[in-house]
Coordinates of C-alpha atoms and ligand atoms in Angstrom, one line a residue:
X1 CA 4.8 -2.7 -10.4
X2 CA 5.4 -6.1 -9.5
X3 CA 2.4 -8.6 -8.7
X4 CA 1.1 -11.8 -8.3
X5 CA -0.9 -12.8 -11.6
X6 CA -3.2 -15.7 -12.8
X7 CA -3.7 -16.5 -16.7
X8 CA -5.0 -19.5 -16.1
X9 CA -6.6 -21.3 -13.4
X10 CA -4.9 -24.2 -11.5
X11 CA -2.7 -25.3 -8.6
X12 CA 0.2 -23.1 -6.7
X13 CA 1.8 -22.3 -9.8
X14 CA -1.2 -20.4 -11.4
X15 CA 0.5 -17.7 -9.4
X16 CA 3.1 -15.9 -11.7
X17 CA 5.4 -12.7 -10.1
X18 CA 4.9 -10.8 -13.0
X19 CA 5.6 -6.8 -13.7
X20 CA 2.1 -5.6 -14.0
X21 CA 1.0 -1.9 -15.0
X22 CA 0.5 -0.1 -12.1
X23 CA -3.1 1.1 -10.8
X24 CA -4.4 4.4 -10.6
X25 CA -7.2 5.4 -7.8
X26 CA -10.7 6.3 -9.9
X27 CA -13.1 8.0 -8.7
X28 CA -14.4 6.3 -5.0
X29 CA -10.9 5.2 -4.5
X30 CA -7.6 5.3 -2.6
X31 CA -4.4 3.2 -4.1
X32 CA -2.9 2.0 -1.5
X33 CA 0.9 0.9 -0.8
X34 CA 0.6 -2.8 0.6
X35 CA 3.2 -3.5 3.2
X36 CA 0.9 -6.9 4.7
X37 CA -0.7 -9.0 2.6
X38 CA -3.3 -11.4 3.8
X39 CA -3.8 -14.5 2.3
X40 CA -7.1 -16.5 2.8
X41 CA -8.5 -20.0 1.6
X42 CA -10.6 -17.9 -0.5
X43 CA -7.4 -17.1 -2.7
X44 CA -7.4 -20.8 -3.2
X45 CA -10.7 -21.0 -4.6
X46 CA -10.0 -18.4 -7.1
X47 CA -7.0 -19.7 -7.9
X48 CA -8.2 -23.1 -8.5
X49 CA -11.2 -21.7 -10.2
X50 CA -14.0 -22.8 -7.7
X51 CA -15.0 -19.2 -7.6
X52 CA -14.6 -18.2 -11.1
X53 CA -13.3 -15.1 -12.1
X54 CA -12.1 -13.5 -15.2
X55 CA -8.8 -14.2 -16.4
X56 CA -5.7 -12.8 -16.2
X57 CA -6.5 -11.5 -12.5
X58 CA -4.3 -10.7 -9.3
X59 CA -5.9 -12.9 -7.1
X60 CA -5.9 -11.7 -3.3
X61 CA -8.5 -10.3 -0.5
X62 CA -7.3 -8.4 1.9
X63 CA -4.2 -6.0 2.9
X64 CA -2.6 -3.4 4.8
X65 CA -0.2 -0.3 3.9
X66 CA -0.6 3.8 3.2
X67 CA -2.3 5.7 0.7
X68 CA -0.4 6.9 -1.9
X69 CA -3.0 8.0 -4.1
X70 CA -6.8 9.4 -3.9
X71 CA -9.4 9.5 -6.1
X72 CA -11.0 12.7 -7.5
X73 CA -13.9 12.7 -5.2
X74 CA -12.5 11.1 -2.3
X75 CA -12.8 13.2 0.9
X76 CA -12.6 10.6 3.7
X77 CA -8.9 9.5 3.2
X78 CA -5.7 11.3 2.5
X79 CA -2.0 10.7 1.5
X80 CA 0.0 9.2 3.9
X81 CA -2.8 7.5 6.1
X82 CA -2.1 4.4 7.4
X83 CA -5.1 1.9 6.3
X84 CA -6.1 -1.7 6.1
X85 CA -8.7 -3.2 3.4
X86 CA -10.7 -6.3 2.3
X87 CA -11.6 -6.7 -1.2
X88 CA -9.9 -7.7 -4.7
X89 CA -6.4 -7.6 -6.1
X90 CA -4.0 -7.2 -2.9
X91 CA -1.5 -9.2 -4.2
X92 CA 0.4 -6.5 -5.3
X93 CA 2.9 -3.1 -4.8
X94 CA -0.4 -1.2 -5.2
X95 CA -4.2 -1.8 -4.8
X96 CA -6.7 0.3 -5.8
X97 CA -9.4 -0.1 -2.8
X98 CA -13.0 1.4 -3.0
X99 CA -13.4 3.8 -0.3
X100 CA -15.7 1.5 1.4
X101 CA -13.7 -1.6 1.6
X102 CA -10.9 0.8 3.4
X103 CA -10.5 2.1 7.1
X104 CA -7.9 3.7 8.9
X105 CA -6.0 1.8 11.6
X106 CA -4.9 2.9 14.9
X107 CA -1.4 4.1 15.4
X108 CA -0.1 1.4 17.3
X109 CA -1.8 -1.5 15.5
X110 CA 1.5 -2.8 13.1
X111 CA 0.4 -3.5 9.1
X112 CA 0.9 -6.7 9.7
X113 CA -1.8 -7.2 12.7
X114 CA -4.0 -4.9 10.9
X115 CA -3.9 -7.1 7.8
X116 CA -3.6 -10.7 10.0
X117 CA -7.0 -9.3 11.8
X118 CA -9.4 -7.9 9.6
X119 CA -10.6 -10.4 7.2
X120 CA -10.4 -13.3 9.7
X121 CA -11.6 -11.5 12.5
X122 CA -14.5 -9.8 10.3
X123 CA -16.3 -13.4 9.3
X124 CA -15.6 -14.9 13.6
X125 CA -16.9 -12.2 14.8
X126 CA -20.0 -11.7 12.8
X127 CA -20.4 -15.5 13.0
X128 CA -20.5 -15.3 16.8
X129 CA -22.7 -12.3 17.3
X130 CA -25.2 -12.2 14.4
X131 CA -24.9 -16.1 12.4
X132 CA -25.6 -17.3 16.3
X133 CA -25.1 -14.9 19.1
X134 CA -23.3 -17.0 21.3
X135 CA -24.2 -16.5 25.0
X136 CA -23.0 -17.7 28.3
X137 CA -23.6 -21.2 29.0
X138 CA -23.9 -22.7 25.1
X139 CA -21.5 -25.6 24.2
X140 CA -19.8 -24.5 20.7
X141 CA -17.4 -26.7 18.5
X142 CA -15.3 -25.0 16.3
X143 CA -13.9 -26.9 13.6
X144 CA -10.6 -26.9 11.9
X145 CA -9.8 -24.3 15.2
X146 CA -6.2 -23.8 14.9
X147 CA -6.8 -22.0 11.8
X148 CA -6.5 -18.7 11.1
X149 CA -10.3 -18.3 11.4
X150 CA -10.3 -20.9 14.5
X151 CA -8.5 -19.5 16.7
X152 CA -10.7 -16.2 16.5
X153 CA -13.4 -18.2 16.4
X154 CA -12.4 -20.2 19.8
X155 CA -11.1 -16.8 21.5
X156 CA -14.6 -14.5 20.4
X157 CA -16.5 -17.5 21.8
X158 CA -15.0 -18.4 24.9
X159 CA -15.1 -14.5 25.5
X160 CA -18.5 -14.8 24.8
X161 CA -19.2 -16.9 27.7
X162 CA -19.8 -20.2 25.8
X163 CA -17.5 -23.9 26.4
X164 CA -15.6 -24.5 23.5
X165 CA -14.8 -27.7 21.7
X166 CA -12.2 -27.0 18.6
X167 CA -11.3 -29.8 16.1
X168 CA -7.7 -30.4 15.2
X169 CA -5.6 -32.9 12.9
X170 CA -2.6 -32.8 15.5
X171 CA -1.5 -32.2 18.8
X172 CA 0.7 -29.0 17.7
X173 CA -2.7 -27.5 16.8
X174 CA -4.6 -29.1 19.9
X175 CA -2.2 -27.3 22.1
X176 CA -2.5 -24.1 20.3
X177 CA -6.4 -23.9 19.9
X178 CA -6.4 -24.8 23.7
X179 CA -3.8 -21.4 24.7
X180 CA -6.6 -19.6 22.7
X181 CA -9.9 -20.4 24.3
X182 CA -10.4 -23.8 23.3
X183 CA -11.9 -25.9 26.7
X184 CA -12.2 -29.2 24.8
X185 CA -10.4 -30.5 22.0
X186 CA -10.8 -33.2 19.9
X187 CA -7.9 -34.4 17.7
X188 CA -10.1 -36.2 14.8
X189 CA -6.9 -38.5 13.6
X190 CA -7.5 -40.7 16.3
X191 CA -10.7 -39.4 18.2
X192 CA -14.5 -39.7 17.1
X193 CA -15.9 -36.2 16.9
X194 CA -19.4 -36.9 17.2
X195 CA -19.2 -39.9 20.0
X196 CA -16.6 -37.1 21.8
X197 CA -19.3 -34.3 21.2
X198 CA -21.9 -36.1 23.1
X199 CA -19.4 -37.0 26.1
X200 CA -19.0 -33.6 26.4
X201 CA -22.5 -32.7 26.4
X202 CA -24.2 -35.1 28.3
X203 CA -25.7 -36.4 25.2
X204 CA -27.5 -32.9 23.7
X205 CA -25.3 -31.7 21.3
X206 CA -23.8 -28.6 20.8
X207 CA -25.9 -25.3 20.2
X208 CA -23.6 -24.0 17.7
X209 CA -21.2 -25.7 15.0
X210 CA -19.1 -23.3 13.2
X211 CA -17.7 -25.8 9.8
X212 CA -15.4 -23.8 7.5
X213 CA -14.0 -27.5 6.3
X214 CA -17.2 -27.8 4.3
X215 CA -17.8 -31.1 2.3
X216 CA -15.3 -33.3 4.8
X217 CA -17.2 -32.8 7.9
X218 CA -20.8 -31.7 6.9
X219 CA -22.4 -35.3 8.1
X220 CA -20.4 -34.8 11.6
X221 CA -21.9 -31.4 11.8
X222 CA -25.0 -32.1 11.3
X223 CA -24.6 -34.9 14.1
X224 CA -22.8 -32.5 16.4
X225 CA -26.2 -30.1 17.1
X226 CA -28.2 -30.3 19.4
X227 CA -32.3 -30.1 18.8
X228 CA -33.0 -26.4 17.9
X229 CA -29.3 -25.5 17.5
X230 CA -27.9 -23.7 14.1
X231 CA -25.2 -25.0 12.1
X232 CA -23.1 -22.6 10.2
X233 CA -21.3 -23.9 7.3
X234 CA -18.7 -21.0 6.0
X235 CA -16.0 -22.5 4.1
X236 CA -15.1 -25.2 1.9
X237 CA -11.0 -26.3 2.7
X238 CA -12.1 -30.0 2.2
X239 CA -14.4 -29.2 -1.1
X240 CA -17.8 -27.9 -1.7
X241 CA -20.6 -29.4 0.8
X242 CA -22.9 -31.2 -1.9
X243 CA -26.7 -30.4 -2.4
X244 CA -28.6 -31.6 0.3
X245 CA -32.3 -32.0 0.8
X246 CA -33.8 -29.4 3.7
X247 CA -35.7 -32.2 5.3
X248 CA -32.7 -33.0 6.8
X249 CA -33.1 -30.2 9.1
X250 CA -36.2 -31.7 10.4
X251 CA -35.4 -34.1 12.4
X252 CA -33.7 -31.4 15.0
X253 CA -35.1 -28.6 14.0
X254 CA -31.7 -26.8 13.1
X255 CA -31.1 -23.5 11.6
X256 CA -28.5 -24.0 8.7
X257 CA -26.5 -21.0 7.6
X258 CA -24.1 -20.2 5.1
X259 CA -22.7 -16.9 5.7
X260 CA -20.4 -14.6 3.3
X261 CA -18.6 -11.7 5.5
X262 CA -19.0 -9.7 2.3
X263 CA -22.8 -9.2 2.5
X264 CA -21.9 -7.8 6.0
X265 CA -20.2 -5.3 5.4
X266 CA -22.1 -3.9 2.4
X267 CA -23.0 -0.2 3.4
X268 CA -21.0 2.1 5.4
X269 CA -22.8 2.0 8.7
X270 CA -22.5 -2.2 8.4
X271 CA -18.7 -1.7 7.9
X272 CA -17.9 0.8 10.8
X273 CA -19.8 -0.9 13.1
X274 CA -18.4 -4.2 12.9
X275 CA -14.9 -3.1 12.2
X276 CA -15.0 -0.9 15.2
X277 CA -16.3 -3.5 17.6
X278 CA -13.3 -5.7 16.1
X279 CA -10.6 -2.9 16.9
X280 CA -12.1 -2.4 20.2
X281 CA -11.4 -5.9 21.4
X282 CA -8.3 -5.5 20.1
X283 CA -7.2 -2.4 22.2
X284 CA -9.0 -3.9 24.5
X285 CA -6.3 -6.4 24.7
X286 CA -8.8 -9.1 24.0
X287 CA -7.6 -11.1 20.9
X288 CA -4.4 -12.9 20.3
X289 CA -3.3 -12.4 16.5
X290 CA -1.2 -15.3 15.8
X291 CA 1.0 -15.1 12.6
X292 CA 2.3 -18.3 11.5
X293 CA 4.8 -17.0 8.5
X294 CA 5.3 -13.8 6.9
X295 CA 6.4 -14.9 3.0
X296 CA 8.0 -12.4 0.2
X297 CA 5.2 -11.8 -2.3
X298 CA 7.2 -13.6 -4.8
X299 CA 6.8 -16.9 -2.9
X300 CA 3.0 -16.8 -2.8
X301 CA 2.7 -20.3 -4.2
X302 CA 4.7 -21.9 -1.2
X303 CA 2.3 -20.0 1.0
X304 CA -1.1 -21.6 -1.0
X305 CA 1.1 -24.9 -0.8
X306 CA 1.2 -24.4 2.7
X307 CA -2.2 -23.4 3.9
X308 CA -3.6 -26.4 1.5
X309 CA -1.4 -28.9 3.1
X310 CA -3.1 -28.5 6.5
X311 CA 0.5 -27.5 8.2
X312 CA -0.2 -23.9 8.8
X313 CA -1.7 -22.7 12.1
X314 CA -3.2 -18.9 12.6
X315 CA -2.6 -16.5 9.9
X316 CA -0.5 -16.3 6.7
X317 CA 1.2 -12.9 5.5
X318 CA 2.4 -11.8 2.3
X319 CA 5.2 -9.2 2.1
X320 CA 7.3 -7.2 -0.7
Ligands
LIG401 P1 -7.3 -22.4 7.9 O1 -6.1 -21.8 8.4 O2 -8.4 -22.8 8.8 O3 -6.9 -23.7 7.0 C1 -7.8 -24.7 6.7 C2 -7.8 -25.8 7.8 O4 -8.9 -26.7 7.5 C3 -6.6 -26.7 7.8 O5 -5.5 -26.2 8.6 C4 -7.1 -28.0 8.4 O6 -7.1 -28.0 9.8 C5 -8.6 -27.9 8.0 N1 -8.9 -29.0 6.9 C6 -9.6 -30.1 7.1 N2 -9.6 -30.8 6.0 C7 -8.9 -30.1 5.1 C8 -8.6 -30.4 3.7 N3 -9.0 -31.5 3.1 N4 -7.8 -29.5 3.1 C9 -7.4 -28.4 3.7 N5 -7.7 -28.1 5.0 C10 -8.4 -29.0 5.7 O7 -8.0 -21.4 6.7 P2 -8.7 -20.0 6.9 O8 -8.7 -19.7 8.3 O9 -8.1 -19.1 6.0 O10 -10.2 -20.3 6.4 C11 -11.0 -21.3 7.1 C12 -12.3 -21.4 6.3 O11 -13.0 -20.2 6.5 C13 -12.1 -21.6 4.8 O12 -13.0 -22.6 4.4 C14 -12.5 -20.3 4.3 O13 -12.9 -20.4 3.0 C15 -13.5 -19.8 5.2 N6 -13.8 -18.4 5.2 C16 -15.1 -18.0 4.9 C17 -15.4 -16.7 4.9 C18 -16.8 -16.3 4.6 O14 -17.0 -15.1 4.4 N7 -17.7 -17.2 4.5 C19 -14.4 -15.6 5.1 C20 -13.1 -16.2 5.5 C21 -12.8 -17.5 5.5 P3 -7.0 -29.4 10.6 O15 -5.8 -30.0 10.0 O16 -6.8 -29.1 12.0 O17 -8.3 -30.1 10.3

């Protein structure tokens, strides 16, 4: 089969379209068929090596497409369905998916919305209901939030009741982030996020900062909450936050998290539960997927080159 491989860790063109043998579903497995391939800033970080993993590897987390294949002992899935998965390997003709990373999708739910959705959607809308259950009336910034994570996050918590304030380099992204449940933005080229964030609070403080830029705006963060408010740090797209002392968190009394979506979604029960209230807003009509570019497996490097040069806005796809 054809695939995207790493032999060695490093920038874009670590990632090699390479004929690769192709999988077989073992036992507690479907192989699927991808036709939509997410791609995620945690591809980066394998990629680059900031979360090692053995060499040669197909990088890639997350994917959409039908089973072609099940394993010997696998009763919950057949040929033919139509599924979406997170997990290991996606960027490929075929991934073999443990049963428990995989779900069927909906009829009318496209590959490509399935696989633009889930991982995203997964991490915003377990941030927003279990890392801090956002409630009517809370103030919550949202940084880098025309992402692809973002603009969940600004749409799940303006649903949720709370006034959002998103953080954008441009006003391309500004305007976006605002069309998807951003009330305040604050374009950090030219504008002071902290000074901005107390404007907009009458001095408290928000009582939730969502950071996936990690070691770029931890300090702000940290500034941005209010007294007994919870900072969630998720992501690293600017680098690795640096140790830090816990007395730091005196001062305000803040809750710091650092969530991984994976520890989530660990048992069955975990997985259908959160992935079913995800589809639900989605038939529900509640959630905009926005997809920025859909690029031909074979170019995943432009699409890494792209997400890392901060031009991209929503959600990246990968086809064959
Ligand atoms: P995004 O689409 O949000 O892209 C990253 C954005 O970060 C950029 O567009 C940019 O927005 C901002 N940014 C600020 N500084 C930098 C920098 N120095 N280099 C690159 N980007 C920068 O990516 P994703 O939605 O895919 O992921 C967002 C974050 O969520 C990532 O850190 C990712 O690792 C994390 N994540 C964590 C998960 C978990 O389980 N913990 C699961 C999924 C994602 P702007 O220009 O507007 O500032």
């Amino acid at each position: 089969m054809k695939a995207i491989v790493v032999d060695k860790t490093g920038g874009p063109e670590a990632l090699q379209f390479k004929d690769s043998p192709k999988p077989k579903a073992e036992a507690g497995q479907i192989l699927v068929k991808n036709h939509a391939i997410g791609v995620n800033y945690i591809d980066t970080y394998h990629r680059k090596g900031i979360y090692p993993m053995p060499t040669p590897f197909i990088p890639g987390a997350e994917g959409a497409g039908e089973v072609v294949e099940v394993g010997p002992d696998v009763t919950d899935f057949k040929v033919g369905d139509r599924v979406a998965y997170t997990g290991s390997k996606s960027y490929a003709e075929f991934t073999p998916v443990p049963v428990l990373s995989a779900g069927k999708i909906p009829d009318n739910v496209s590959y490509s919305d399935a696989s633009a959705l889930l991982l995203q959607g997964l991490t915003a809308w377990t941030m927003v209901r279990d890392g801090y259950p956002v409630k009517k009336g809370d103030y919550v910034l949202v940084h880098a939030a025309a992402g692809g994570v973002g603009l969940l996050l600004c749409q799940m918590a303006n649903l949720l009741g709370a006034t959002v304030i998103g953080t954008v380099s441009n006003d391309e992204k500004a305007k976006l982030a605002k069309q998807n449940g951003a009330h305040h933005i604050i374009n950090y080229s030219h504008e002071d996020t902290v000074a901005r964030v107390q404007e907009l609070t009458n001095g408290q403080g928000c009582h939730a900062v969502l950071d996936g830029v990690g070691a770029s705006t931890f300090e702000t963060s940290l500034k941005s909450v209010r007294r007994l408010g919870t900072l969630i740090s998720f992501g690293n797209a600017s680098g690795v936050v640096p140790p830090i002392s816990i007395a730091i968190l005196g001062e305000k009394s803040i809750k710091l998290m650092r969530p991984r979506l994976y520890a989530y979604i660990a048992t069955k029960e975990e997985k259908d539960k959160w992935w079913g209230e995800l589809f639900q807003l989605l038939a529900d009509k509640k959630l905009n997927i926005q997809i920025y570019k859909t690029y031909k497996l074979e170019d995943a490097k432009t699409a890494h080159t792209d997400i890392e040069s901060r031009k991209t806005v929503g959600k990246l796809l990968l086809e064959l």
